[in-house]
Coordinates of C-alpha atoms and ligand atoms in Angstrom, one line a residue:
M101 CA 70.0 -183.8 25.4
S102 CA 70.8 -182.8 28.4
A103 CA 68.4 -180.5 30.6
A104 CA 70.3 -178.0 32.2
V105 CA 69.5 -174.7 33.5
S106 CA 71.6 -172.0 31.8
C107 CA 73.0 -170.1 33.8
D108 CA 76.2 -166.3 33.5
T109 CA 78.2 -167.9 37.0
L110 CA 78.1 -170.9 38.9
W111 CA 79.9 -171.2 42.2
T112 CA 80.9 -174.9 43.1
G113 CA 82.7 -175.6 46.2
A114 CA 81.6 -173.5 48.3
R115 CA 81.2 -173.0 52.3
L116 CA 78.1 -171.0 51.8
V117 CA 76.0 -168.9 54.9
P118 CA 72.9 -167.8 52.8
M119 CA 71.3 -166.2 55.8
T120 CA 68.1 -167.4 55.3
D121 CA 67.7 -169.2 58.6
A122 CA 66.9 -166.3 60.9
A123 CA 67.0 -168.4 63.9
R124 CA 70.3 -170.1 63.4
P125 CA 72.0 -167.2 60.8
D126 CA 75.9 -168.4 60.7
A127 CA 74.0 -172.0 59.4
M128 CA 76.3 -173.1 56.7
I129 CA 76.1 -175.4 54.1
D130 CA 78.9 -176.9 53.3
D131 CA 80.1 -177.7 49.6
A132 CA 77.6 -175.6 48.1
M133 CA 76.6 -174.6 44.9
I134 CA 75.3 -171.1 44.1
A135 CA 74.0 -170.3 40.4
A136 CA 73.4 -166.5 39.2
R137 CA 71.4 -165.3 36.0
D138 CA 71.0 -161.6 34.6
G139 CA 72.3 -160.1 38.2
R140 CA 70.2 -162.6 40.5
I141 CA 70.4 -166.0 42.2
V142 CA 68.7 -169.2 40.8
Y143 CA 70.3 -171.2 43.3
A144 CA 72.1 -171.5 46.5
G145 CA 72.6 -174.2 48.2
P146 CA 73.6 -177.8 48.8
G147 CA 75.8 -178.7 45.5
A148 CA 74.9 -182.2 45.7
G149 CA 70.8 -182.9 44.8
A150 CA 71.3 -179.1 42.9
P151 CA 69.8 -179.0 39.3
A152 CA 71.9 -179.5 36.8
F153 CA 73.3 -176.0 35.4
A154 CA 75.3 -174.9 31.9
A155 CA 77.1 -171.7 33.3
A156 CA 79.0 -169.6 31.0
R157 CA 81.7 -169.2 33.6
T158 CA 82.3 -171.6 36.7
I159 CA 84.1 -170.8 39.7
A160 CA 85.7 -173.3 42.3
C161 CA 85.5 -172.1 45.7
A162 CA 87.5 -174.9 47.0
G163 CA 85.6 -174.1 50.7
R164 CA 86.3 -170.6 51.0
L165 CA 83.3 -169.1 53.4
V166 CA 80.7 -166.8 51.3
T167 CA 78.7 -164.8 52.5
P168 CA 75.8 -162.1 51.3
G169 CA 78.0 -159.1 50.5
L170 CA 78.0 -157.1 53.2
I171 CA 75.8 -153.9 53.5
D172 CA 76.8 -150.7 55.5
C173 CA 73.5 -149.2 56.2
H174 CA 74.5 -145.7 57.9
T175 CA 77.4 -143.9 56.5
H176 CA 78.1 -140.0 55.6
L177 CA 80.4 -141.5 53.7
V178 CA 80.5 -137.8 51.1
Y179 CA 81.7 -135.0 53.1
G180 CA 84.9 -132.2 51.7
G181 CA 87.8 -131.4 53.8
S182 CA 89.0 -133.3 57.3
R183 CA 88.7 -133.0 60.6
A184 CA 92.0 -135.0 61.5
G185 CA 93.0 -131.2 62.8
E186 CA 90.5 -131.0 65.1
F187 CA 91.1 -134.8 66.5
E188 CA 94.8 -133.3 67.4
A189 CA 93.6 -130.8 69.1
R190 CA 91.1 -132.3 71.0
L191 CA 93.5 -134.7 71.7
A192 CA 95.6 -131.6 72.7
G193 CA 92.8 -130.6 75.4
A194 CA 90.3 -128.2 73.2
S195 CA 87.7 -128.0 74.3
Y196 CA 84.0 -129.1 71.7
E197 CA 83.5 -125.2 72.0
Q198 CA 87.1 -124.1 71.7
V199 CA 87.2 -126.1 68.8
A200 CA 83.6 -124.5 66.3
R201 CA 85.0 -121.3 68.2
A202 CA 88.2 -122.0 65.9
G203 CA 85.5 -123.0 63.1
G204 CA 86.3 -126.1 63.5
G205 CA 83.5 -129.1 64.2
I206 CA 80.6 -129.5 61.9
V207 CA 80.8 -126.6 60.6
S208 CA 83.8 -126.9 59.1
T209 CA 82.7 -129.9 57.5
M210 CA 79.7 -127.5 56.1
R211 CA 81.7 -124.5 54.3
A212 CA 84.3 -127.7 53.0
T213 CA 81.4 -129.6 51.6
R214 CA 79.5 -126.3 50.2
A215 CA 82.8 -125.4 49.0
A216 CA 83.0 -128.2 46.3
S217 CA 81.9 -129.1 43.5
V218 CA 80.0 -132.9 42.5
D219 CA 83.4 -134.1 41.1
D220 CA 85.4 -132.3 44.7
L221 CA 82.9 -134.4 46.4
V222 CA 83.2 -137.9 44.1
A223 CA 87.5 -137.8 44.2
Q224 CA 87.3 -137.0 48.4
S225 CA 84.7 -139.5 48.5
G226 CA 86.0 -141.9 46.1
P227 CA 88.6 -144.1 48.3
R228 CA 86.1 -144.0 51.4
L229 CA 83.9 -145.8 49.3
A230 CA 87.3 -148.2 48.0
D231 CA 88.0 -148.8 51.4
M232 CA 84.7 -150.0 52.2
I233 CA 85.2 -152.5 49.3
A234 CA 87.4 -154.0 49.8
D235 CA 86.2 -155.2 53.4
G236 CA 83.2 -156.8 50.6
V237 CA 80.6 -154.6 51.0
T238 CA 78.0 -154.6 48.0
T239 CA 75.8 -152.7 48.9
V240 CA 76.2 -148.4 51.3
E241 CA 73.2 -145.8 52.7
I242 CA 75.0 -142.7 52.1
K243 CA 73.5 -139.5 53.8
S244 CA 73.7 -135.9 52.9
G245 CA 73.7 -133.1 55.5
Y246 CA 76.9 -131.4 55.1
G247 CA 75.4 -129.0 52.6
L248 CA 72.6 -127.9 55.2
N249 CA 70.9 -125.8 51.7
L250 CA 69.6 -126.9 49.0
A251 CA 72.5 -126.5 47.1
A252 CA 74.6 -128.0 48.8
E253 CA 72.1 -130.8 49.6
R254 CA 71.5 -131.8 46.1
T255 CA 75.2 -132.0 45.0
M256 CA 76.3 -133.9 48.2
L257 CA 73.0 -136.4 47.2
R258 CA 74.6 -136.2 43.3
A259 CA 77.9 -137.1 44.1
A260 CA 76.5 -140.1 46.4
R261 CA 74.8 -141.5 43.1
A262 CA 77.3 -140.7 40.9
L263 CA 80.0 -143.0 42.8
G264 CA 77.4 -145.8 42.5
Q265 CA 77.9 -145.7 39.2
A266 CA 81.1 -145.2 39.4
Q267 CA 81.9 -147.9 41.2
R268 CA 80.6 -151.4 41.9
V269 CA 78.4 -150.9 44.5
S270 CA 74.7 -149.7 45.1
V271 CA 74.2 -146.4 46.7
M272 CA 71.4 -145.9 48.6
T273 CA 71.1 -142.4 49.6
T274 CA 69.4 -140.3 52.2
F275 CA 68.1 -137.0 52.8
L276 CA 69.9 -135.5 56.4
G277 CA 69.1 -131.8 56.1
A278 CA 67.9 -131.9 59.6
H279 CA 71.6 -132.7 60.7
A280 CA 72.9 -129.6 62.7
L281 CA 71.2 -126.3 62.3
P282 CA 73.2 -124.3 59.6
P283 CA 75.0 -120.5 60.8
E284 CA 71.8 -118.9 58.2
Y285 CA 69.7 -119.9 60.6
A286 CA 71.0 -118.9 64.0
G287 CA 68.2 -118.5 66.6
N288 CA 65.5 -120.0 64.3
A289 CA 65.9 -124.0 63.6
D290 CA 62.1 -123.3 63.2
G291 CA 62.3 -121.8 60.3
Y292 CA 65.7 -124.1 58.5
I293 CA 63.2 -127.4 59.9
D294 CA 60.5 -125.4 57.8
D295 CA 63.0 -125.1 54.6
V296 CA 64.2 -129.1 55.2
A297 CA 60.7 -129.8 55.4
H298 CA 58.8 -127.7 52.7
V299 CA 61.2 -126.5 50.6
M300 CA 64.6 -129.1 50.5
L301 CA 62.4 -132.1 50.6
P302 CA 59.6 -132.2 48.0
A303 CA 62.6 -130.3 45.6
L304 CA 65.3 -133.2 46.5
A305 CA 62.1 -136.0 46.3
A306 CA 61.0 -135.0 43.5
E307 CA 64.5 -135.4 41.9
G308 CA 64.8 -138.4 42.7
L309 CA 67.6 -138.3 45.1
V310 CA 66.1 -139.4 47.8
D311 CA 65.7 -143.1 49.1
A312 CA 64.9 -142.1 52.7
V313 CA 64.6 -139.5 54.9
D314 CA 66.6 -139.1 58.8
A315 CA 66.9 -136.3 61.0
F316 CA 69.5 -135.9 63.8
C317 CA 66.7 -135.5 67.4
E318 CA 69.5 -134.8 70.4
G319 CA 69.6 -131.4 72.6
I320 CA 73.0 -130.2 69.6
G321 CA 70.6 -131.0 67.4
F322 CA 66.7 -130.7 66.8
S323 CA 63.7 -131.2 69.0
P324 CA 60.8 -133.9 68.9
A325 CA 58.0 -131.7 67.1
Q326 CA 61.1 -130.6 65.0
V327 CA 61.6 -134.4 64.1
E328 CA 58.1 -135.0 64.0
R329 CA 58.0 -131.8 60.8
V330 CA 60.9 -133.5 59.4
F331 CA 58.7 -137.0 59.3
Q332 CA 55.2 -135.6 58.1
A333 CA 57.0 -134.0 55.7
A334 CA 58.2 -137.2 54.6
R335 CA 55.0 -139.2 55.2
A336 CA 53.5 -136.6 52.4
L337 CA 55.7 -138.2 50.0
G338 CA 55.8 -141.7 50.9
L339 CA 59.3 -141.4 51.6
P340 CA 60.2 -144.2 55.2
V341 CA 61.6 -141.7 57.9
K342 CA 64.9 -143.6 60.1
L343 CA 66.1 -141.1 62.9
H344 CA 69.3 -140.6 64.9
A345 CA 67.8 -141.0 68.5
E346 CA 69.2 -141.7 71.9
Q347 CA 72.9 -141.3 71.1
L348 CA 73.7 -138.2 74.0
S349 CA 70.4 -138.2 75.9
N350 CA 66.8 -139.9 75.9
L351 CA 63.9 -137.4 74.1
H352 CA 62.6 -140.6 72.8
G353 CA 63.1 -140.4 70.0
A354 CA 63.2 -144.3 69.0
A355 CA 58.9 -144.6 69.8
L356 CA 58.8 -141.3 67.3
A357 CA 60.6 -142.6 64.8
A358 CA 58.6 -146.2 65.6
R359 CA 55.3 -144.2 65.2
Y360 CA 55.9 -143.0 61.6
G361 CA 57.1 -146.4 61.1
A362 CA 60.4 -146.1 60.5
L363 CA 62.8 -149.5 59.1
S364 CA 66.1 -148.2 61.5
A365 CA 66.6 -145.8 64.6
D366 CA 69.9 -145.9 65.3
H367 CA 72.6 -145.3 67.8
L368 CA 70.6 -145.8 70.9
E369 CA 73.0 -146.1 73.8
H370 CA 70.6 -143.9 75.5
L371 CA 67.3 -145.9 74.7
D372 CA 64.9 -147.1 76.8
Q373 CA 62.6 -150.0 78.0
A374 CA 59.0 -147.4 75.8
G375 CA 61.2 -147.0 73.4
I376 CA 62.3 -150.5 72.6
A377 CA 58.6 -152.1 73.0
A378 CA 57.3 -149.1 70.0
M379 CA 60.4 -150.6 67.8
A380 CA 59.5 -153.6 68.3
A381 CA 55.7 -153.0 67.7
A382 CA 57.1 -151.6 64.3
G383 CA 59.2 -153.5 63.7
T384 CA 62.2 -150.6 63.8
V385 CA 65.2 -152.4 62.9
A386 CA 68.4 -150.8 66.1
A387 CA 70.7 -150.0 64.4
L388 CA 74.5 -149.8 66.3
L389 CA 77.3 -147.7 65.5
P390 CA 80.3 -149.2 67.9
G391 CA 82.9 -146.6 66.0
A392 CA 81.3 -143.5 66.8
Y393 CA 81.1 -145.1 70.7
Y394 CA 84.4 -145.8 70.3
F395 CA 85.6 -142.7 68.9
T396 CA 83.5 -140.8 71.3
R397 CA 84.9 -143.0 74.7
E398 CA 80.9 -143.3 74.9
T399 CA 81.1 -145.6 78.5
V400 CA 76.8 -146.2 78.2
L401 CA 76.4 -149.4 76.1
P402 CA 73.7 -149.6 74.2
P403 CA 70.8 -152.1 75.5
I404 CA 71.8 -154.7 74.0
D405 CA 69.7 -157.6 75.9
A406 CA 67.0 -156.0 76.4
L407 CA 66.8 -155.7 72.1
R408 CA 67.6 -159.3 72.1
A409 CA 64.9 -159.8 74.5
A410 CA 62.3 -157.7 72.6
G411 CA 63.5 -159.8 69.3
V412 CA 64.3 -156.3 68.5
P413 CA 66.3 -157.2 64.5
I414 CA 70.0 -155.0 65.6
A415 CA 72.2 -153.8 62.2
L416 CA 76.0 -152.9 62.3
A417 CA 77.0 -150.1 60.4
T418 CA 80.1 -147.8 60.5
D419 CA 79.1 -144.3 60.6
C420 CA 81.8 -143.2 58.9
N421 CA 82.0 -139.4 58.8
P422 CA 84.3 -136.6 60.0
G423 CA 83.9 -135.6 63.4
T424 CA 83.2 -139.0 65.6
S425 CA 83.5 -142.7 63.2
P426 CA 86.1 -141.3 60.4
L427 CA 85.4 -145.6 60.1
T428 CA 85.7 -147.0 56.7
S429 CA 85.6 -151.1 57.7
L430 CA 82.6 -153.1 58.2
L431 CA 84.4 -155.5 59.5
L432 CA 86.5 -153.9 62.2
T433 CA 83.1 -152.9 62.9
M434 CA 81.8 -156.7 63.6
N435 CA 85.3 -156.7 65.5
M436 CA 83.4 -153.0 67.6
G437 CA 80.3 -154.7 67.7
A438 CA 81.7 -158.1 69.7
T439 CA 84.3 -157.1 71.8
L440 CA 82.0 -153.3 72.6
F441 CA 78.6 -154.9 72.4
R442 CA 79.6 -158.3 73.0
L443 CA 76.9 -159.6 70.5
T444 CA 77.7 -163.1 69.2
V445 CA 79.0 -163.8 66.3
A446 CA 76.2 -164.9 64.1
E447 CA 74.5 -160.9 65.2
C448 CA 77.7 -159.4 63.9
L449 CA 76.7 -161.3 60.9
A450 CA 73.4 -160.9 60.3
A451 CA 73.9 -157.3 61.6
V452 CA 76.0 -156.6 58.7
T453 CA 73.6 -158.6 55.6
I454 CA 70.4 -159.5 56.0
H455 CA 69.6 -156.4 58.8
A456 CA 71.9 -154.7 57.4
A457 CA 68.8 -154.5 54.7
R458 CA 66.0 -154.4 56.4
A459 CA 67.6 -151.2 57.9
L460 CA 67.2 -150.5 54.3
G461 CA 63.5 -151.1 53.8
R462 CA 65.4 -154.1 51.2
D463 CA 64.0 -157.7 50.9
D464 CA 65.9 -158.2 47.4
I465 CA 69.8 -157.7 49.2
G466 CA 71.6 -159.5 52.6
L467 CA 70.8 -163.2 51.9
L468 CA 71.3 -165.8 48.9
A469 CA 67.8 -167.3 47.7
P470 CA 66.4 -167.7 44.4
G471 CA 65.4 -164.4 43.4
T472 CA 67.8 -162.1 45.0
W473 CA 70.4 -159.9 44.1
A474 CA 73.3 -161.7 43.4
D475 CA 76.1 -159.9 45.2
L476 CA 78.5 -162.1 46.8
A477 CA 81.3 -162.1 48.8
V478 CA 84.0 -165.2 48.9
W479 CA 86.6 -165.0 52.0
D480 CA 89.6 -166.7 52.9
V481 CA 88.3 -167.7 56.2
T482 CA 86.1 -170.8 56.8
Q483 CA 84.9 -170.0 59.8
P484 CA 82.0 -167.0 60.3
A485 CA 84.2 -166.2 63.5
E486 CA 87.6 -165.4 61.6
L487 CA 85.6 -162.4 60.5
V488 CA 84.8 -161.4 63.5
Y489 CA 87.9 -162.1 65.2
R490 CA 90.6 -160.3 63.2
I491 CA 91.3 -156.7 63.3
G492 CA 93.1 -155.2 60.2
G493 CA 94.0 -157.8 57.0
R494 CA 92.4 -158.4 53.7
P495 CA 90.2 -161.7 54.0
L496 CA 88.2 -160.4 51.2
H497 CA 89.6 -163.0 48.6
A498 CA 86.9 -162.0 46.1
R499 CA 83.2 -160.2 45.8
F500 CA 81.1 -160.5 43.2
W501 CA 78.8 -157.2 42.8
R502 CA 75.0 -158.1 41.2
G503 CA 76.5 -161.6 39.5
Q504 CA 80.2 -159.8 38.3
Ligands
LIG811 N1 75.8 -137.7 64.9 C1 77.1 -138.1 65.0 O1 77.9 -138.5 65.9 C2 77.5 -137.2 64.0 N2 76.5 -136.9 63.5 C3 75.1 -137.4 63.9 O2 74.1 -137.0 63.2 C4 78.6 -136.4 64.6 C5 79.0 -135.8 62.6 C6 79.7 -134.7 62.5 O3 80.7 -134.1 63.9 O4 81.0 -134.5 61.4
LIG812 FE1 75.2 -141.5 61.5

């Protein structure tokens, strides 16, 4: 009798990048074998010397590169309407103020989102999610923040959850009530923050719709003192926080986020050394968003060398949103991370797998090791550099989410 270990799926002949070696994230194992049972990895390593498996199905990878499924850790994927007209007007010379006065900008997305039902938002956002999935994404974070009142924020978060039910992908939801000031609170940002922290957040958390809490800390967003009130409310509910920080100016938001043990601080073009040190000490991930940097024609780079020197883990995400990053390709985001931010191939790969997982507070995705989810991408390439190098194209050969 053979002592074969039974499993559901066995992948053979893979060129595996398991992302388990922090020092060498791009380390590859040739002729590797991966086994999954009940959606989780039971083995990922060299084929030679692996246990004998009795598999319900075997998939020959024929030397293809296999990585963990990609993780997009910062998106505003769910929203109503389009801002293409605003883009066109701005190309023709309209200023941000003119666009806003003509009813454009973030408030136009708020109006379109408030007018939409859960089904409407699922219908409008589903193709964006399908696009991400076609790039090998198996987990996506989706923020609220275009509803800006309890009912519409709830609708957004329900739509995000519904998308995760409708498509084969894990969705994590983030409450971003403190994204922008809705018109009904004009001149009363503190009153709106009261509503966000003491009405909206507790209600949505009680409904199980909130995995994390985010805010936009900026002159055109909310002050550090206002953000802190949101963070205190999150802490009281036991929810992790993250922050849009130092995108347009330095309000020391990253240090504030680090004080609250934030999972990540995001954007960070204007981050200073004190913020970097605080993030390093707190283990806060730097989530860089080159799509927004590109689309807004930003010229100040995030302090990559200093982040590296301090050992802050770097993630990359699409920031998919209608105003500043209408981007759904995480592969293109990796290319931008390399070309615009000068990240290495290994850094880009870690940035959309293991570091992106950490930015979501997860250690069961973003790497392939016994016990992690069997979320994996099989690529029609043999080198990680190919994934970062290309602009366009669909190098994904097959994608598995929880072993399926
Ligand atoms: N930072 C941004 O760049 C976007 N949100 C944020 O917090 C802008 C979102 C939009 O213009 O719709
Ligand atoms: Fe964002």
